[in-house]
Coordinates of C-alpha atoms in Angstrom, one line a residue:
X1 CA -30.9 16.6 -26.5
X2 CA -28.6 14.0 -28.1
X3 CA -25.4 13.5 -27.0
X4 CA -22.8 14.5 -29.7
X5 CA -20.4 11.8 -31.4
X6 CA -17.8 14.3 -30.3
X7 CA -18.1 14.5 -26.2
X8 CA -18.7 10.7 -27.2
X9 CA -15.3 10.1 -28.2
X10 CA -14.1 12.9 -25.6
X11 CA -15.4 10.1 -22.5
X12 CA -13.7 7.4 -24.3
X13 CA -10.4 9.0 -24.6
X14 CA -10.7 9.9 -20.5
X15 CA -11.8 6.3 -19.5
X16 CA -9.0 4.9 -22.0
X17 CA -6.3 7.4 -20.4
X18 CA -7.2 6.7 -17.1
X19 CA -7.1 3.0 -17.0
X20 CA -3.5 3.2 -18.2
X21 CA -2.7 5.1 -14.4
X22 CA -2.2 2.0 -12.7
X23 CA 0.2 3.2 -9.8
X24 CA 2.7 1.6 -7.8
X25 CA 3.5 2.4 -3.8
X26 CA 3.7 1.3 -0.6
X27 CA 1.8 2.0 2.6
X28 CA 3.3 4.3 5.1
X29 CA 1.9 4.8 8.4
X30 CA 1.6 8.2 10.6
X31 CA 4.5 7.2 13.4
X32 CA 7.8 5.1 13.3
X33 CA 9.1 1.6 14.8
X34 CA 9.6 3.7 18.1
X35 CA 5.3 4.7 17.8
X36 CA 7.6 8.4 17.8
X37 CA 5.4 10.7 15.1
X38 CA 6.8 10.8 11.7
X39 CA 7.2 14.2 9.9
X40 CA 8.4 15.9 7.0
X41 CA 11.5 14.5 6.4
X42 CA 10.9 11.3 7.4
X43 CA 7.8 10.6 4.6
X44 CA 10.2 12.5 2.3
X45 CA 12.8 10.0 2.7
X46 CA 10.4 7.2 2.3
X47 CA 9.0 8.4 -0.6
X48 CA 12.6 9.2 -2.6
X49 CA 13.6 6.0 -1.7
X50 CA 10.8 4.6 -3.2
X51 CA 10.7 6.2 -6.3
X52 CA 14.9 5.1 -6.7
X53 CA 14.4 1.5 -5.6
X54 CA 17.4 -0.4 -8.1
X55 CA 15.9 -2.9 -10.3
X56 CA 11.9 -2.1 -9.3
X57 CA 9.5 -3.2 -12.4
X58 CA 8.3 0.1 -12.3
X59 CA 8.4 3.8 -10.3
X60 CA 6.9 3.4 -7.2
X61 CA 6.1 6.7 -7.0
X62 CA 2.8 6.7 -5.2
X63 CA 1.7 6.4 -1.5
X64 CA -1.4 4.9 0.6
X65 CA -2.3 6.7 4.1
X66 CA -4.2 5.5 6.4
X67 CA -5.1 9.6 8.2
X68 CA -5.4 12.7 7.5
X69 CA -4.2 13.7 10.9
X70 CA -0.9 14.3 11.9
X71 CA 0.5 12.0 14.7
X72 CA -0.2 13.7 18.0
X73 CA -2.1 16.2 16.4
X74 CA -6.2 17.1 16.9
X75 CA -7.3 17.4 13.3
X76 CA -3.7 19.3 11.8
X77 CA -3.1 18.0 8.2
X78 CA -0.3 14.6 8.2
X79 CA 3.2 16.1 7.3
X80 CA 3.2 13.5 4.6
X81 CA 0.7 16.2 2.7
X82 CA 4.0 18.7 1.7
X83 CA 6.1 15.6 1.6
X84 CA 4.2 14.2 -1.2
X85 CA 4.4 17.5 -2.9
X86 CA 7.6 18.0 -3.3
X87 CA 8.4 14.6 -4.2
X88 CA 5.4 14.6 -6.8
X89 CA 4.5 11.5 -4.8
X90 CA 0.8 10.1 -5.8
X91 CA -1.7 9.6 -2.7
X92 CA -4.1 7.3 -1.7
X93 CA -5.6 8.9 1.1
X94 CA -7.2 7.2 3.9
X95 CA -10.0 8.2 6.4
X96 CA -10.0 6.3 9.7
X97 CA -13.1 4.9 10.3
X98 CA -12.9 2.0 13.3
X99 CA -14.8 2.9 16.8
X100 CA -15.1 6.2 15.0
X101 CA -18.7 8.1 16.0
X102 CA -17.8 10.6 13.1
X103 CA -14.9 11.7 10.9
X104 CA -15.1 15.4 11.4
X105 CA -11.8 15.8 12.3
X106 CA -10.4 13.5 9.5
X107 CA -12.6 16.3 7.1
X108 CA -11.0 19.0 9.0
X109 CA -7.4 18.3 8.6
X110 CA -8.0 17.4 5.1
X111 CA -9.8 20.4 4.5
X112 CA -6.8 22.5 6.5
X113 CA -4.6 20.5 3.4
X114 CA -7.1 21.8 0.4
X115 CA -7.0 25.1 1.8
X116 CA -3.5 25.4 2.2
X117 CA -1.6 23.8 -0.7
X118 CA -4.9 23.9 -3.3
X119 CA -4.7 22.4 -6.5
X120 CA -0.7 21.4 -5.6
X121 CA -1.9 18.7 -3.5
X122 CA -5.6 17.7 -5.1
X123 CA -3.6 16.8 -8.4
X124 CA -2.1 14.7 -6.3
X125 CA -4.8 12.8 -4.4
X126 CA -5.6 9.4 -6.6
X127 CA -8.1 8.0 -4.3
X128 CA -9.8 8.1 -0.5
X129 CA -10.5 5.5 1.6
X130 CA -13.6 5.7 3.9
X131 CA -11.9 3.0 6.6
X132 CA -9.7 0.0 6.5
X133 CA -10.3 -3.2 7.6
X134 CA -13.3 -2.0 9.7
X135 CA -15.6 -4.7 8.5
X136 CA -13.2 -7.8 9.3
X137 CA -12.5 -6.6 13.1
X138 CA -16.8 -6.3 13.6
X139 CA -16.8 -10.0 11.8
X140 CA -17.2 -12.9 14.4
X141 CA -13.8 -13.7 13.6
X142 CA -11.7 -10.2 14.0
X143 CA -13.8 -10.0 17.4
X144 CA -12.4 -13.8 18.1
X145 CA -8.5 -12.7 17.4
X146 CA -9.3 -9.6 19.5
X147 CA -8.5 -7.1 16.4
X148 CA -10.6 -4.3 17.7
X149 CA -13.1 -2.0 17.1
X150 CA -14.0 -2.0 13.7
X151 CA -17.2 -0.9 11.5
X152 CA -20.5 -2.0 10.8
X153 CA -21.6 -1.8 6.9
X154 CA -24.4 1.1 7.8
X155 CA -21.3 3.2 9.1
X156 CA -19.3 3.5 6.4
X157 CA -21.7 4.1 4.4
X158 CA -22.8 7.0 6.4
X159 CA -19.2 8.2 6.3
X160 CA -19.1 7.9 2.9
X161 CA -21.9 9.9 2.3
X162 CA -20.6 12.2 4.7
X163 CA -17.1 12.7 3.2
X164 CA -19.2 13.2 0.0
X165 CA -20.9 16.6 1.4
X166 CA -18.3 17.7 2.9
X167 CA -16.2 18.5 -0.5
X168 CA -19.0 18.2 -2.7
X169 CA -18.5 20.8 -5.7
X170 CA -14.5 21.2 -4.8
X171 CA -11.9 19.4 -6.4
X172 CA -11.9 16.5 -4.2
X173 CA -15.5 16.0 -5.6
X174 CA -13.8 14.5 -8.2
X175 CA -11.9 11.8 -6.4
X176 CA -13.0 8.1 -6.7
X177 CA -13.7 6.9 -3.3
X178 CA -13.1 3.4 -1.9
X179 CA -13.0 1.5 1.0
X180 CA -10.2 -1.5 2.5
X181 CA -11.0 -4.7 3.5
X182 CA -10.1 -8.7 3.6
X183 CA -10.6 -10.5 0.7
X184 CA -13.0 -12.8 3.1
X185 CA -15.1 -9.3 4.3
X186 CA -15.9 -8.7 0.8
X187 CA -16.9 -11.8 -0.1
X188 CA -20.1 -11.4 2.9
X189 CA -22.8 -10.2 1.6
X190 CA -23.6 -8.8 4.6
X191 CA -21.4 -6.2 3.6
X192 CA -22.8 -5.6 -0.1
X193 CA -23.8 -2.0 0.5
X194 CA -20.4 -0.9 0.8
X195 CA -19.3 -2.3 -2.4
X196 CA -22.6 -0.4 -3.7
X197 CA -21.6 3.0 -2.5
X198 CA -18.0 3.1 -3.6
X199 CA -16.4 3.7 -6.9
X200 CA -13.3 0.9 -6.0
X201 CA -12.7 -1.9 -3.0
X202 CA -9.3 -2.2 -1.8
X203 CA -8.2 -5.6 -1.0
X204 CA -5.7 -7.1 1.9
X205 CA -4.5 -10.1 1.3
X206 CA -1.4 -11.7 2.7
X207 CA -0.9 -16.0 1.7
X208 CA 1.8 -16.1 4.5
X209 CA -1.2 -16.3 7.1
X210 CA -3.4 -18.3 5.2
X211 CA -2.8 -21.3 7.8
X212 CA -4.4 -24.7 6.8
X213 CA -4.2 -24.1 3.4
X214 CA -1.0 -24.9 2.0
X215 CA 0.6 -21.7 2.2
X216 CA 3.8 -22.8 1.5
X217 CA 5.8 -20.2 -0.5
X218 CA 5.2 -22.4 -3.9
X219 CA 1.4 -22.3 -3.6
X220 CA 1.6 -18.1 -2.4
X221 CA 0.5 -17.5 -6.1
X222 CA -2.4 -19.8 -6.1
X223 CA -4.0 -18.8 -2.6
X224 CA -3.6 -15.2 -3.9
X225 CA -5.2 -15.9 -7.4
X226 CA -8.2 -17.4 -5.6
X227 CA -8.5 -14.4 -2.7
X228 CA -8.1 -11.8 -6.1
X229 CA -10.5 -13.7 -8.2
X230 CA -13.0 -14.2 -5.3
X231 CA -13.2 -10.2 -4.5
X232 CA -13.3 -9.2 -8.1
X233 CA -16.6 -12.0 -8.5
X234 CA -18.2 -9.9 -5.9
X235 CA -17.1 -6.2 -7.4
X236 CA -19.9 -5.4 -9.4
X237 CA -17.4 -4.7 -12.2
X238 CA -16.3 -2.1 -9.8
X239 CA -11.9 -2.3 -10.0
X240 CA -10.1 -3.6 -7.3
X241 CA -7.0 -2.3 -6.0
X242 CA -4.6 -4.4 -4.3
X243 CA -3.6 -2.1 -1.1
X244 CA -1.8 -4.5 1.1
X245 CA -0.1 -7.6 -0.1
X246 CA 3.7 -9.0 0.4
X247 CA 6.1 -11.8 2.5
X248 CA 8.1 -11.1 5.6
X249 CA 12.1 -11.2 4.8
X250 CA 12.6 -12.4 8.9
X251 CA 10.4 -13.5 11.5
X252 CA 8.6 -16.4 12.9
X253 CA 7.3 -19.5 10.6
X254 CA 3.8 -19.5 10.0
X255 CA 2.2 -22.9 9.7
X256 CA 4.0 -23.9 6.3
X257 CA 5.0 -20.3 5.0
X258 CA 8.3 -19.3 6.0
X259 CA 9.8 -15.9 6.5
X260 CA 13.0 -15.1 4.4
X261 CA 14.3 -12.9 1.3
X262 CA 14.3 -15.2 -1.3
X263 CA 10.7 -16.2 -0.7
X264 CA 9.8 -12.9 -0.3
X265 CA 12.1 -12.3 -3.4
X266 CA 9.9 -15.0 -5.0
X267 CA 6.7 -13.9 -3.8
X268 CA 7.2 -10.4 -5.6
X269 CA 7.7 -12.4 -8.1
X270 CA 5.2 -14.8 -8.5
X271 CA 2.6 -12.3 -7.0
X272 CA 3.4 -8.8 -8.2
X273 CA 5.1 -9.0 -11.3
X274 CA 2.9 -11.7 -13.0
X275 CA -0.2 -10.5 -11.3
X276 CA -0.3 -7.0 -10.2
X277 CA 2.3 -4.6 -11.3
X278 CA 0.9 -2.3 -14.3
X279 CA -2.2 -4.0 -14.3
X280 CA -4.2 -2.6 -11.1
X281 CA -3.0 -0.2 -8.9
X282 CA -0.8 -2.4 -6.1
X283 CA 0.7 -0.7 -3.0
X284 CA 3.1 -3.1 -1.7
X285 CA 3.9 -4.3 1.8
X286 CA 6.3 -2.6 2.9
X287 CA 9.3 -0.2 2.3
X288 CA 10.0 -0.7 5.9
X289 CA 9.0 -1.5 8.9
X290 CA 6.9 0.0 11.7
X291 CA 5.7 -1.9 14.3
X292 CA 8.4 -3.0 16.7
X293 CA 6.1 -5.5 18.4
X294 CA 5.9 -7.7 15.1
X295 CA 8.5 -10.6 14.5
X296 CA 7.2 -10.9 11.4
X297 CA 9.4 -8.4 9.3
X298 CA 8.8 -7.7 5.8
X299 CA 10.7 -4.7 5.2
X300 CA 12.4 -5.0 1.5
X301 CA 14.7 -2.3 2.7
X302 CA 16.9 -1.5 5.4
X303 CA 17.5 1.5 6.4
X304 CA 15.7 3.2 3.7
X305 CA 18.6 2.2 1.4
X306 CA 17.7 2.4 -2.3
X307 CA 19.4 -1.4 -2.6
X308 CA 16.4 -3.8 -1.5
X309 CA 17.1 -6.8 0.5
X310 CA 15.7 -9.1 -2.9
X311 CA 16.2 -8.1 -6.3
X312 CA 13.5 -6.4 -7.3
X313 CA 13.7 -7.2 -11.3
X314 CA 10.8 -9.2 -12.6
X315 CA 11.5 -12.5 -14.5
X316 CA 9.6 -13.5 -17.6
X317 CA 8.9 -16.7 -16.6
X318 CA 6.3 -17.7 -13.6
X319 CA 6.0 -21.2 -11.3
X320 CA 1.8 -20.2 -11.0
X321 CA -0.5 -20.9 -13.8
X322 CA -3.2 -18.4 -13.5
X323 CA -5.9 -20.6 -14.7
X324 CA -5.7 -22.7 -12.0
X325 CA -6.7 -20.1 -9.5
X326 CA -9.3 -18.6 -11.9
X327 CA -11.5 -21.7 -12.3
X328 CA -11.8 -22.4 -8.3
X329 CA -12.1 -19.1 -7.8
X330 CA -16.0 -18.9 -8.6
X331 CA -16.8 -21.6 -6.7
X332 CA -14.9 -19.9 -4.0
X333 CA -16.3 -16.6 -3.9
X334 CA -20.2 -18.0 -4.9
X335 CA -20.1 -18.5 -0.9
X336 CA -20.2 -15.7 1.5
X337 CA -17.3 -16.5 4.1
X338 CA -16.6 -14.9 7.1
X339 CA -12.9 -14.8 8.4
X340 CA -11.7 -17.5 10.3
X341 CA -8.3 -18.4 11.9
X342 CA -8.3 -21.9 10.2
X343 CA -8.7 -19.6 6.6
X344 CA -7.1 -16.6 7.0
X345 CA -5.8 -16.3 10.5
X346 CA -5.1 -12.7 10.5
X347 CA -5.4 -10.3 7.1
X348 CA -2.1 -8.1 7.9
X349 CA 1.1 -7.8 9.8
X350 CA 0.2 -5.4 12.1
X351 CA 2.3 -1.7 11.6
X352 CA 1.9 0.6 14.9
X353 CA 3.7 3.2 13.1
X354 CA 0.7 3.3 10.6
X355 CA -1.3 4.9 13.8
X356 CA -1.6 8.5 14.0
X357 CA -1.1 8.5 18.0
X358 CA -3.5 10.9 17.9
X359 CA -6.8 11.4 19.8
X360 CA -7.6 12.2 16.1
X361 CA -10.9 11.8 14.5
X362 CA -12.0 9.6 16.5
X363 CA -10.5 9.8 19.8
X364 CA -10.5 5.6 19.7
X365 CA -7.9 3.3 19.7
X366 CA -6.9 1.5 16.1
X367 CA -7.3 -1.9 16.3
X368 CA -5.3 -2.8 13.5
X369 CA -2.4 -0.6 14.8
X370 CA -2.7 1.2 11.5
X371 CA -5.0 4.0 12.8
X372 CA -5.4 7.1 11.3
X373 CA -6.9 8.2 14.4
X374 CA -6.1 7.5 17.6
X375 CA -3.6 4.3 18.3
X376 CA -2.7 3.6 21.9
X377 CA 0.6 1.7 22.4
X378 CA -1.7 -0.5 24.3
X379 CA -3.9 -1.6 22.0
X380 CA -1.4 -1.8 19.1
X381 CA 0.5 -4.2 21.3
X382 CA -2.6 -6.4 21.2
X383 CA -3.1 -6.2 17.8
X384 CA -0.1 -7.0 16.8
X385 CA -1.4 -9.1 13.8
X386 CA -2.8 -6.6 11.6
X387 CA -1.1 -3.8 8.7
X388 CA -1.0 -0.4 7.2
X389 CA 0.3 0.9 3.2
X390 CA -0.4 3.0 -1.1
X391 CA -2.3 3.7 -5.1
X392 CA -5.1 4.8 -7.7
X393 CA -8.3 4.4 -9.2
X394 CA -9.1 6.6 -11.9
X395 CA -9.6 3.8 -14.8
X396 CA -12.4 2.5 -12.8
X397 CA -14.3 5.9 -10.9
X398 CA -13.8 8.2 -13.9
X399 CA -15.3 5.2 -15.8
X400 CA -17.9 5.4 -13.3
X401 CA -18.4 9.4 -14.1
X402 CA -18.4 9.3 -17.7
X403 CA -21.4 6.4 -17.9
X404 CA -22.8 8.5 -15.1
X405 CA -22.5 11.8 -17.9
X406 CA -23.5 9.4 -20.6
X407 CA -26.9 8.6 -18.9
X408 CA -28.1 11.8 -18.0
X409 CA -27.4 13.6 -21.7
X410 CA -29.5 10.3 -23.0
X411 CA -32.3 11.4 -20.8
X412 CA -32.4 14.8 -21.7

């Protein structure tokens, strides 16, 4: 059988469409600065704010969770589920995955969600995430910083493939799937089978704690070229989503990077507008704040007020040459790294409120206070380093499907 010149042009048109859904977001974790559990109303404010922000490049109308569980809750579907719903907010959802023996109640409450809102919510649901940051805090480094328990490779791709059969054949079948990490995690090739058995990588990548490498705010650009450039050399050709990135508007001074709005002002700048926005999907760091044991603030709200503390409009003229970065990046990424405090100290600014505060899936702690599952106040004080946040895939998985398609009519 031959395939026709017709469903031909048919997976062209899809793969063309979906490359064009580049979305733009912000994480948002499962509690608030007070570790109190967020609900409705609160994820519905976040998100309206978002999607009104004066002056953004762009409607920032999608979200990235780290659980599927509610704060507090066993395995009951996160309130942000109907928030997103009414506010036709995108979602990239996120499956806790560190000190995790399973992920059945992750499934669960996601499969409470499917059941109860059906197709209203799937349309909605741009990606998942099997884990986040789960290889960095099992690297010799997260264990050295004390980030937690993370994630061998073999783990989540077990989770992966168990996420698979659990909605294989529904219409989160359909969903690309993905998995966050540092920059520095994906460039080990000790952890190449999990950029084999997902359909995107998500990448954390945050200059301001790139200590003992220049990361002044001029050379932000630069350190994040080389991080980008060194993630997408390991990809596969497999598109990579920028899921945490951004500069703290107060807080303490990091080696040469200080914290204030206009460098975070020029870090959007230099970073997001002449890298990111409407080019990959980017879920920035942050709307607001979370984690009250963080000086590092990088909140480009207050209050949720739809004025941000920068102005958000992108110039047309940038300070960072991009070819710079792009020629050292091969050379960078040709050499599996592990993380180290003298490169990248820590990957995120840890967010508390990203943590369920549930015994959730997992009924462990998250190290990177960003838990879907399970953060004890304890534990996200000592990990007070690390980050939670939002976006979508569907240029790169549904790319993935249609070659997939391709193949098998060729064979027949």
């Amino acid at each position: 059988m031959h395939l026709t010149s017709t469903l031909l042009a048919g997976a062209v048109a899809v793969a063309s469409a979906a490359a064009d859904n580049n979305y733009l977001g912000f994480n948002s974790g499962a509690t608030l600065a007070d570790r109190s559990a967020k609900f409705k109303k609160d994820f519905e404010a976040e998100f309206k704010t978002a999607q009104a922000l004066n002056g953004a490049p762009g409607k920032f109308n999608a979200v990235r969770l780290y659980t599927n569980i509610q704060a507090y809750a066993t395995d009951d579907p996160i309130e942000a589920f109907e928030a997103a719903i009414d506010t036709q907010t995108y979602m990239l959802l996120g499956i806790w995955a560190s000190g995790a023996a399973d992920i059945t109640k992750e499934v669960t409450a996601l499969q409470k969600a499917v059941d109860k809102y059906g197709s209203k919510f799937t349309d909605l649901v741009i990606g998942m995430s099997i884990g986040s940051e789960d290889l960095y805090r099992n690297s010799v480094t997260g264990t050295k910083n004390k980030a937690g328990l993370g994630a061998d490779p073999e783990v989540i791709v077990s989770f992966i493939k168990d996420y698979k059969k659990a909605f294989d054949g529904g219409a989160l079948a359909k969903v690309p799937i993905g998995h966050v990490d540092t920059w520095d995690a994906w460039t080990n090739s000790s952890n190449k089978a999990v950029i084999d058995a997902v359909d995107w990588i998500g990448v954390d990548e945050y200059p301001y704690y790139e200590n003992g490498k220049g990361n002044d705010i001029k050379n932000a650009g630069k350190l994040f070229d080389k991080a980008y450039d060194a993630t997408k050399a390991v990809a596969n050709g497999k598109p990579v989503w920028v899921t945490e990135t951004g500069w703290p508007v107060t807080g303490e001074k990091w080696d040469e990077a200080e914290p204030s709005a206009e460098n975070a002002k020029y870090y959007w700048d230099e970073v997001g507008c002449r890298q990111l926005f409407g080019k990959t999907p980017t879920f920035w760091y942050n709307l607001r704040d979370s984690n009250p044991d963080n000086t590092m603030k990088f909140a480009i709200t207050k209050d949720l007020s739809t004025t941000p503390q920068f102005n958000l409009t992108c110039p047309t003229t940038f300070d960072t040459d991009s070819k710079d970065s792009s020629s050292s990046s091969s050379s960078a990424s040709s050499t599996p790294t592990s993380r180290s405090n003298g490169s990248t100290s820590v990957s995120s600014p840890t967010s508390t409120g990203s943590g369920s505060g549930s015994t959730g899936s997992t009924g462990a702690t998250s190290a990177a206070g960003s838990s879907g599952a399970g953060a004890s106040a304890s534990a996200q004080a000592a990990n007070n380093n690390k980050a939670s946040g939002v976006g979508k895939v569907a240029a790169s998985s549904s790319v993935a499907g249609i070659l997939a398609l391709v193949g098998a009519f060729l064979l027949l």
